[in-house]
Short mmCIF file of C-alpha atoms in Angstrom, two decimals:
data_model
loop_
_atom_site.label_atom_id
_atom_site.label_comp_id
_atom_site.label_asym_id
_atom_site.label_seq_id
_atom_site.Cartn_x
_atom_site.Cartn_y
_atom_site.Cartn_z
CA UNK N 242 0.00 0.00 0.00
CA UNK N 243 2.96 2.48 0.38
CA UNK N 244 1.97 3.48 3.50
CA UNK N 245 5.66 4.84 4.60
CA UNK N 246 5.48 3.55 8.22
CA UNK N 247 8.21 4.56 10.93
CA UNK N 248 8.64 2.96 14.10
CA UNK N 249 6.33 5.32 15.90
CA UNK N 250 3.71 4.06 13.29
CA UNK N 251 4.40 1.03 13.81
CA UNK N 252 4.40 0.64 17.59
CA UNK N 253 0.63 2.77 17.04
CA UNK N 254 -0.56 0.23 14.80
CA UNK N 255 0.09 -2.57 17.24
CA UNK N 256 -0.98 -0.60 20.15
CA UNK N 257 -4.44 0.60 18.91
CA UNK N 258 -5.38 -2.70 17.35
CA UNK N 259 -6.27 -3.66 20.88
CA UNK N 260 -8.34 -1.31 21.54
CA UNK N 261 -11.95 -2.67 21.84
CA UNK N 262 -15.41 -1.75 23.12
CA UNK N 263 -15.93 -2.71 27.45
CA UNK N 264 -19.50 -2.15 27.40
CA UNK N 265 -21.65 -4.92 28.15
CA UNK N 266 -22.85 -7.12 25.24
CA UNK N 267 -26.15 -7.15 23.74
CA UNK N 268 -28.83 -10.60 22.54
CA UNK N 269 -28.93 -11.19 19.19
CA UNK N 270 -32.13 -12.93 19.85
CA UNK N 271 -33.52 -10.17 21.97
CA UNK N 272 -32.08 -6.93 19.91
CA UNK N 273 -32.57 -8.44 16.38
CA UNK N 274 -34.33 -9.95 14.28
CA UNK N 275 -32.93 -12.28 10.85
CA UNK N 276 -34.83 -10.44 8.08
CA UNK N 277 -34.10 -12.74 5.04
CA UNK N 278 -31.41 -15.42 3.60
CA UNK N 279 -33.67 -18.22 6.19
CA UNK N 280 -30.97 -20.55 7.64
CA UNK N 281 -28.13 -18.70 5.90
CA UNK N 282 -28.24 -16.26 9.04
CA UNK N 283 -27.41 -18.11 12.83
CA UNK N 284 -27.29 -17.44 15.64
CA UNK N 285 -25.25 -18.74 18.74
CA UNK N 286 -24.48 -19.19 21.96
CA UNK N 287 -27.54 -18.06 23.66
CA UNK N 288 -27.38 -14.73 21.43
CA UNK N 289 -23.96 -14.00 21.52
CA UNK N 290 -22.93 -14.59 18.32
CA UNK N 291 -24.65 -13.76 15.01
CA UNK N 292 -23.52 -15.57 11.66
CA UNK N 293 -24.53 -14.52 7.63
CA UNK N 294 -23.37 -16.32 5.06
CA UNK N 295 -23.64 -16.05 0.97
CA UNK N 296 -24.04 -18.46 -1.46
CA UNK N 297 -24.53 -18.52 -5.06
CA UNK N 298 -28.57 -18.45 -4.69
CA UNK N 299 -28.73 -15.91 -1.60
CA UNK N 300 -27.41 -13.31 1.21
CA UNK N 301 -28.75 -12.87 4.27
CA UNK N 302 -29.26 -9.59 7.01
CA UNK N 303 -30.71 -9.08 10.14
CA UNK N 304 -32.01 -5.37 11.27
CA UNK N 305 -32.46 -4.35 15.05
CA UNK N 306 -35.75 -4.58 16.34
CA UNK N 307 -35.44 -1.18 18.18
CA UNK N 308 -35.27 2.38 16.33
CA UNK N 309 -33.00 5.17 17.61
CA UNK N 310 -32.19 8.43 17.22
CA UNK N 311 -28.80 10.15 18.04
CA UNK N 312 -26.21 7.47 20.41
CA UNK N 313 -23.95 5.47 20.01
CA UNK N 314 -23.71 2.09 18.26
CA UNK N 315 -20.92 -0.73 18.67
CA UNK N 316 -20.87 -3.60 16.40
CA UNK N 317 -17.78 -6.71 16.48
CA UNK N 318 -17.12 -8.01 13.40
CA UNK N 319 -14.98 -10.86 11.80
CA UNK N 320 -15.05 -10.09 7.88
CA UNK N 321 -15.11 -13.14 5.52
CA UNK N 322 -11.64 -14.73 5.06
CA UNK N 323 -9.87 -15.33 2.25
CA UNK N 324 -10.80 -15.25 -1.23
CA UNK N 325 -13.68 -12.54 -0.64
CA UNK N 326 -13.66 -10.96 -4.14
CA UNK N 327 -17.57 -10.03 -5.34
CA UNK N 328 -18.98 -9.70 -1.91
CA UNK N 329 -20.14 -6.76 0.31
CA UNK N 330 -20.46 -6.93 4.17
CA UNK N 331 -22.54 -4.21 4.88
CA UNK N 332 -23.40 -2.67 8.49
CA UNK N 333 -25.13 0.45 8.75
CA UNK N 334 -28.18 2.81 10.18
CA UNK N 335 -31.40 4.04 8.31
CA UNK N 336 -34.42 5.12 7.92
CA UNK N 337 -36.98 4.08 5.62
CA UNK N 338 -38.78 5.95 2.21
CA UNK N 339 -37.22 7.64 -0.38
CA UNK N 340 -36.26 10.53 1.74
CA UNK N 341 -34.26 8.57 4.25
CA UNK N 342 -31.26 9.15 6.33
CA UNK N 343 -28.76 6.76 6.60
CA UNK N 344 -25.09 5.76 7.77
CA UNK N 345 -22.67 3.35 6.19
CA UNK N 346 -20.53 0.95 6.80
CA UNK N 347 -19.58 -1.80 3.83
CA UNK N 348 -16.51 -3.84 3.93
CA UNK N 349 -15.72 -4.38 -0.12
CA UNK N 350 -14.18 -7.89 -0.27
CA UNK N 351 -10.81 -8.71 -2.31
CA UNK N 352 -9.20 -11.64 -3.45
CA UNK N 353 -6.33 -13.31 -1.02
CA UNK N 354 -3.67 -11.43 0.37
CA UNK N 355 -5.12 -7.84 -0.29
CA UNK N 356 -6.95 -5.29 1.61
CA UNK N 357 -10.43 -5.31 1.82
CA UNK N 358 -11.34 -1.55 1.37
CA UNK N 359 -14.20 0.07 3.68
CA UNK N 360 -16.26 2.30 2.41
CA UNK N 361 -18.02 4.44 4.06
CA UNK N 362 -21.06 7.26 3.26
CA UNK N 363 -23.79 9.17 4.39
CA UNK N 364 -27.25 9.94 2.91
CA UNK N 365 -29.64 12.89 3.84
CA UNK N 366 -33.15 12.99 2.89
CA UNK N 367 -32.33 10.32 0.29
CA UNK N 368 -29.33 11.61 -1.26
CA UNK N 369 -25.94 9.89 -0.76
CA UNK N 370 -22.36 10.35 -2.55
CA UNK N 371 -20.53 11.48 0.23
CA UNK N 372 -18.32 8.05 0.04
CA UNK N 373 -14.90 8.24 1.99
CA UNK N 374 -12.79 4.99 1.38
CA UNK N 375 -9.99 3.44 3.81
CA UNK N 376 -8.15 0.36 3.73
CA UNK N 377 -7.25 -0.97 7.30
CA UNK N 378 -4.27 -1.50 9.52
CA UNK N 379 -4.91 -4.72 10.43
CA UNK N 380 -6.48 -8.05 9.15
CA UNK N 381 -10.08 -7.96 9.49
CA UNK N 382 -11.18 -11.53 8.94
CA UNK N 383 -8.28 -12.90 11.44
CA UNK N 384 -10.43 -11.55 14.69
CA UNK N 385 -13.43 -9.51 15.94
CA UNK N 386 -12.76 -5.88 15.86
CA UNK N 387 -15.34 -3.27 16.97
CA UNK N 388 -16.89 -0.59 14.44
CA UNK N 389 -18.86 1.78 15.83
CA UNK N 390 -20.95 5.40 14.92
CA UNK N 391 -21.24 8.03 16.76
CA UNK N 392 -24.94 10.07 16.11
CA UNK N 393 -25.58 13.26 17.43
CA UNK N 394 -26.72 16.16 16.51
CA UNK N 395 -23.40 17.94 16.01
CA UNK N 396 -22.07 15.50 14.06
CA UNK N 397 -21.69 11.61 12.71
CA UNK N 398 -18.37 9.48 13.57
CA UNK N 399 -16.99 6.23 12.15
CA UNK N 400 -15.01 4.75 14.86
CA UNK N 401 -12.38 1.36 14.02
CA UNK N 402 -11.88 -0.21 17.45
CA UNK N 403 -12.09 3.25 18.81
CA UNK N 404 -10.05 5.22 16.31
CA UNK N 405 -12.31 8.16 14.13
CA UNK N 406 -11.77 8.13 11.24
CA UNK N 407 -14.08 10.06 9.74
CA UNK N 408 -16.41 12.80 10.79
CA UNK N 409 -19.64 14.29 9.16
CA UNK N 410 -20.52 17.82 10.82
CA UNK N 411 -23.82 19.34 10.76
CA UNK N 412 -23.44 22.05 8.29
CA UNK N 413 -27.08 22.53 8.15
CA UNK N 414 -26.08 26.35 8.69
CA UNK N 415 -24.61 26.50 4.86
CA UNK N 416 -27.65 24.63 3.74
CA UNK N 417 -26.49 20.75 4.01
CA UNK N 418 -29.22 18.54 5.35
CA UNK N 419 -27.94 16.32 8.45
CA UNK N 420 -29.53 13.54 9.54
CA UNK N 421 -31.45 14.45 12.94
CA UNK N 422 -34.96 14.03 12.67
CA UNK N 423 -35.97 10.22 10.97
CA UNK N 424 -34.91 7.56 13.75
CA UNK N 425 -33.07 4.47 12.04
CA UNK N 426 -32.69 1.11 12.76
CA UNK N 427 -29.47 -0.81 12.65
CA UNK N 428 -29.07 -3.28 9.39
CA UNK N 429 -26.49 -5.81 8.42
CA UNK N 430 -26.29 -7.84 5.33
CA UNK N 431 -23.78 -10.07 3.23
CA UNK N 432 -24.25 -9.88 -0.37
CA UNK N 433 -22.89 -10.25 -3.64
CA UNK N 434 -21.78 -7.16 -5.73
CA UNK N 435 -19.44 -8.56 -7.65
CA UNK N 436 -20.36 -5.97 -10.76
CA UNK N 437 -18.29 -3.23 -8.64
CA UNK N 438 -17.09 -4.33 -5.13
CA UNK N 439 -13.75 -5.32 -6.29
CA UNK N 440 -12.06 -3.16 -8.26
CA UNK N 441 -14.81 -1.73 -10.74
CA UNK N 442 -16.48 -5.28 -10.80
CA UNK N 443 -13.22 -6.66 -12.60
CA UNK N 444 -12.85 -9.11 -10.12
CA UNK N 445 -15.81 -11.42 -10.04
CA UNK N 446 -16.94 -13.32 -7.00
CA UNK N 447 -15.41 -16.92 -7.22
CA UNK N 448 -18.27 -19.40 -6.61
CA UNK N 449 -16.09 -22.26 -5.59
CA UNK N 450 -15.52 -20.61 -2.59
CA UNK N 451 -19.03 -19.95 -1.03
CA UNK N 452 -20.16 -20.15 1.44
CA UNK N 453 -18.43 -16.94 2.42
CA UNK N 454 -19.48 -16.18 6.22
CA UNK N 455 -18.98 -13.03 8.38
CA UNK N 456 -19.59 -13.05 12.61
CA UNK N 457 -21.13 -10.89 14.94
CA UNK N 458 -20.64 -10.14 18.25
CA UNK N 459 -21.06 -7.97 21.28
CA UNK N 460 -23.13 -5.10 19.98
CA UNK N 461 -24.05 -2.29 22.28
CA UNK N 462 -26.20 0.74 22.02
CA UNK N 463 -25.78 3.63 24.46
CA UNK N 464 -28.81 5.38 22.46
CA UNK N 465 -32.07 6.56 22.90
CA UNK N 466 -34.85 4.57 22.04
CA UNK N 467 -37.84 6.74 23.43
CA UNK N 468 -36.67 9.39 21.57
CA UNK N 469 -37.62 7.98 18.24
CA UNK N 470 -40.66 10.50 18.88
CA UNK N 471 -38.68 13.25 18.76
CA UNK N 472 -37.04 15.30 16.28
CA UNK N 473 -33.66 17.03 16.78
CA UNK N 474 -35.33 20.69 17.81
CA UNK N 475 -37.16 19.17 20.81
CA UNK N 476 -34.28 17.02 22.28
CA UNK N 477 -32.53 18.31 24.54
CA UNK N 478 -31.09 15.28 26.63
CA UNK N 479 -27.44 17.50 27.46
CA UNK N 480 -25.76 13.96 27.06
CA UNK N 481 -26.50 13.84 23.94
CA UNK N 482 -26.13 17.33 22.93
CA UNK N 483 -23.11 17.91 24.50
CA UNK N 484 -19.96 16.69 21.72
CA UNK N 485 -16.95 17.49 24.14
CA UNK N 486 -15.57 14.72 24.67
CA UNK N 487 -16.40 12.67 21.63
CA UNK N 488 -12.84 13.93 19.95
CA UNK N 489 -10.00 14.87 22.83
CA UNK N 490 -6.58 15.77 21.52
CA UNK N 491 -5.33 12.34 21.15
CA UNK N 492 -8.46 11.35 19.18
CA UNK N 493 -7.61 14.24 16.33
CA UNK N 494 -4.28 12.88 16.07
CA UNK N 495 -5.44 9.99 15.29
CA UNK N 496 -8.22 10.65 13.29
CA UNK N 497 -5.55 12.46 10.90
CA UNK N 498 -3.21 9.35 11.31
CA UNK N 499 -6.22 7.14 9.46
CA UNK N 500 -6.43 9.72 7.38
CA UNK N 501 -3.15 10.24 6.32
CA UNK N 502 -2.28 6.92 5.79
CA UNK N 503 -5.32 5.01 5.26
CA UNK N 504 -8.29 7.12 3.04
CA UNK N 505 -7.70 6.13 -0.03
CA UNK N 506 -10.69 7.78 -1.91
CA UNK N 507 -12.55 11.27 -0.60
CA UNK N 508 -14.98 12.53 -2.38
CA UNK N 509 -14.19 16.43 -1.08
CA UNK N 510 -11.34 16.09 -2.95
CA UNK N 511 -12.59 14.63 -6.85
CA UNK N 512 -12.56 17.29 -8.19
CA UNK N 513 -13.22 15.51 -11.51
CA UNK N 514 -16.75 13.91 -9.98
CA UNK N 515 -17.33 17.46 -9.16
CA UNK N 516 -15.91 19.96 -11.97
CA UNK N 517 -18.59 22.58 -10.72
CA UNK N 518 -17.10 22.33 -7.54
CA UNK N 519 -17.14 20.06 -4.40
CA UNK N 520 -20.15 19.89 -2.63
CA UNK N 521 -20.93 22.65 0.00
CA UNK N 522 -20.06 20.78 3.64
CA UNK N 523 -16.33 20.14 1.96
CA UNK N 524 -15.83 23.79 1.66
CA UNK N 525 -16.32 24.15 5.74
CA UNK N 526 -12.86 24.62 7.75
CA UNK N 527 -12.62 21.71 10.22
CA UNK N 528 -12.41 22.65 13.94
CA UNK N 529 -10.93 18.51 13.99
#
C-alpha cells in the first residue's frame, strides 16, 4: 500500500489494534431480528454470536428490532476470510422511504492477500455520494474488531476499534441537510456485488468458494430509544447534545493518522466527480 510507516507508526498500529469496546454485550435474539437469507443467518451461543453467510442463490441480514435516534452504536465483526472478491459486508443505520437518512458501513471484499477496502457514506433525505474509502491497519477476517458510529446532533463518527476516522458535521447552517430528525434502525447484510465491489467489478466473485461467512458479536447501544418520537429541535437530553468529549486531543491525532495513511478515496477532494465544484459541507474549515 505504500503506506511509509516509521517505528512510531508502527508501535501505534500494534498498540491501537487492541483497543476494543468494554460495554456490556447485547442478545442477538432479543435486539434483532434475521430479516431474510432463512438458515443462511445463525445465531449462537444463547445470542452472543450472530452468523450470515452467501451463497450462489442468496445473502442474508438481520435489522435491530429497536429504532433510535442520536447514540452510540458498537458492532464486532470478523469479515469473511480469504478469497472474498464479489462480496459486500454491509453494516449500517437508516431510515426508511425515499427521503431517508442513513449511515454506512460496507466492507468491499478482495481476493487473497489484499486489503479489503471500507467504504463508508452518508445519505440525507435520500441523497448519498458522500463516500470516503480506507483500507485498514490490520487483518479484518483474522479476529473480531469493533466498528462503531457516533450520532448526534453535532455531528456523525466512524469509529475502528475506537479510532475516528471520519467525521460528518452538521453544516445545516450552509444549507447541508444532516440527519437528525428520521430515527433508524441498525441493518447488516452479506451480499454479492461482484459488478463493482472489487475493483470496478473486474474481479468477479469466485463461486467455488461460497459459502463466504462473516460473525457478529457484542453489539451495544448507548442510544435513545424513546426518543424515536422526537425530532432534533425538541431534544434536549445535554448527554446527547453535548460533543466534548467525543474527539480529545489524542483522538484528532489519530483521526488524521487514518487519514493520512489510510483514506484512499474522498470525495471532497474529486474534483473531476465534481468539476462545478465540491459539494458545500467540503468547503467548511474543520475545527478537527
Amino acid at each position: 500500500m505504500g503506506l511509509g510507516f516509521n517505528k512510531f507508526s508502527l508501535v501505534l498500529v500494534l498498540s491501537l489494534s487492541m483497543v476494543v469496546g468494554s460495554s456490556s454485550a447485547g442478545n442477538f435474539h432479543q435486539d434483532f431480528d434475521i430479516t431474510w437469507g432463512g438458515n443462511r443467518a445463525k445465531v449462537f451461543n444463547r445470542g452472543q454470536l450472530l452468523s450470515l453467510s452467501l451463497d450462489q442463490v442468496s445473502g442474508s441480514g438481520f435489522q435491530s428490532k429497536q429504532e433510535y435516534l442520536f447514540g452510540r452504536i458498537d458492532m464486532q465483526l470478523k469479515l469473511v476470510a480469504g478469497n472474498s472478491a464479489g462480496t459486500v459486508t454491509a453494516y449500517y443505520l437508516s431510515s426508511q422511504g425515499p427521503t431517508h437518512d442513513e449511515i454506512d458501513f460496507e466492507f468491499l471484499g478482495n481476493v487473497s492477500g489484499d486489503p479489503y477496502v471500507l467504504h463508508t457514506n452518508v445519505f440525507t433525505q435520500g441523497k448519498g455520494n458522500r463516500e470516503q474509502q480506507f483500507y485498514l491497519w490490520f487483518d479484518p477476517t483474522r479476529n473480531f474488531h469493533t466498528y462503531s458510529i457516533i450520532w448526534k446532533p453535532q455531528h456523525i463518527i466512524f469509529l475502528v476499534d475506537n479510532i475516528p476516522l471520519r467525521v460528518f458535521k452538521n453544516a445545516e447552517a450552509i444549507g447541508v441537510p444532516f440527519p437528525n430528525n428520521q430515527p433508524m434502525r441498525i441493518y447488516s447484510s452479506l451480499w454479492n456485488a461482484d459488478d463493482w465491489a472489487t475493483r470496478g467489478g473486474l474481479v468477479k466473485t469466485d463461486w467455488t468458494k461460497a459459502p463466504f461467512t462473516a460473525y457478529y458479536r457484542n453489539f451495544n447501544a448507548v442510544a435513545c430509544t424513546s426518543c424515536a418520537s422526537k425530532s432534533a429541535s425538541s431534544f434536549s437530553d445535554a448527554a446527547w447534545q453535548s460533543s466534548e468529549n467525543d474527539l480529545d486531543a489524542t483522538s484528532r491525532r489519530r483521526l488524521r493518522w487514518v487519514q493520512k495513511y489510510f483514506m484512499i478515496y474522498n470525495y471532497c477532494t474529486d474534483l473531476k466527480r465534481f468539476p462545478q465544484g465540491v459539494p458545500s459541507e467540503c468547503k467548511q474549515r474543520s475545527r478537527f
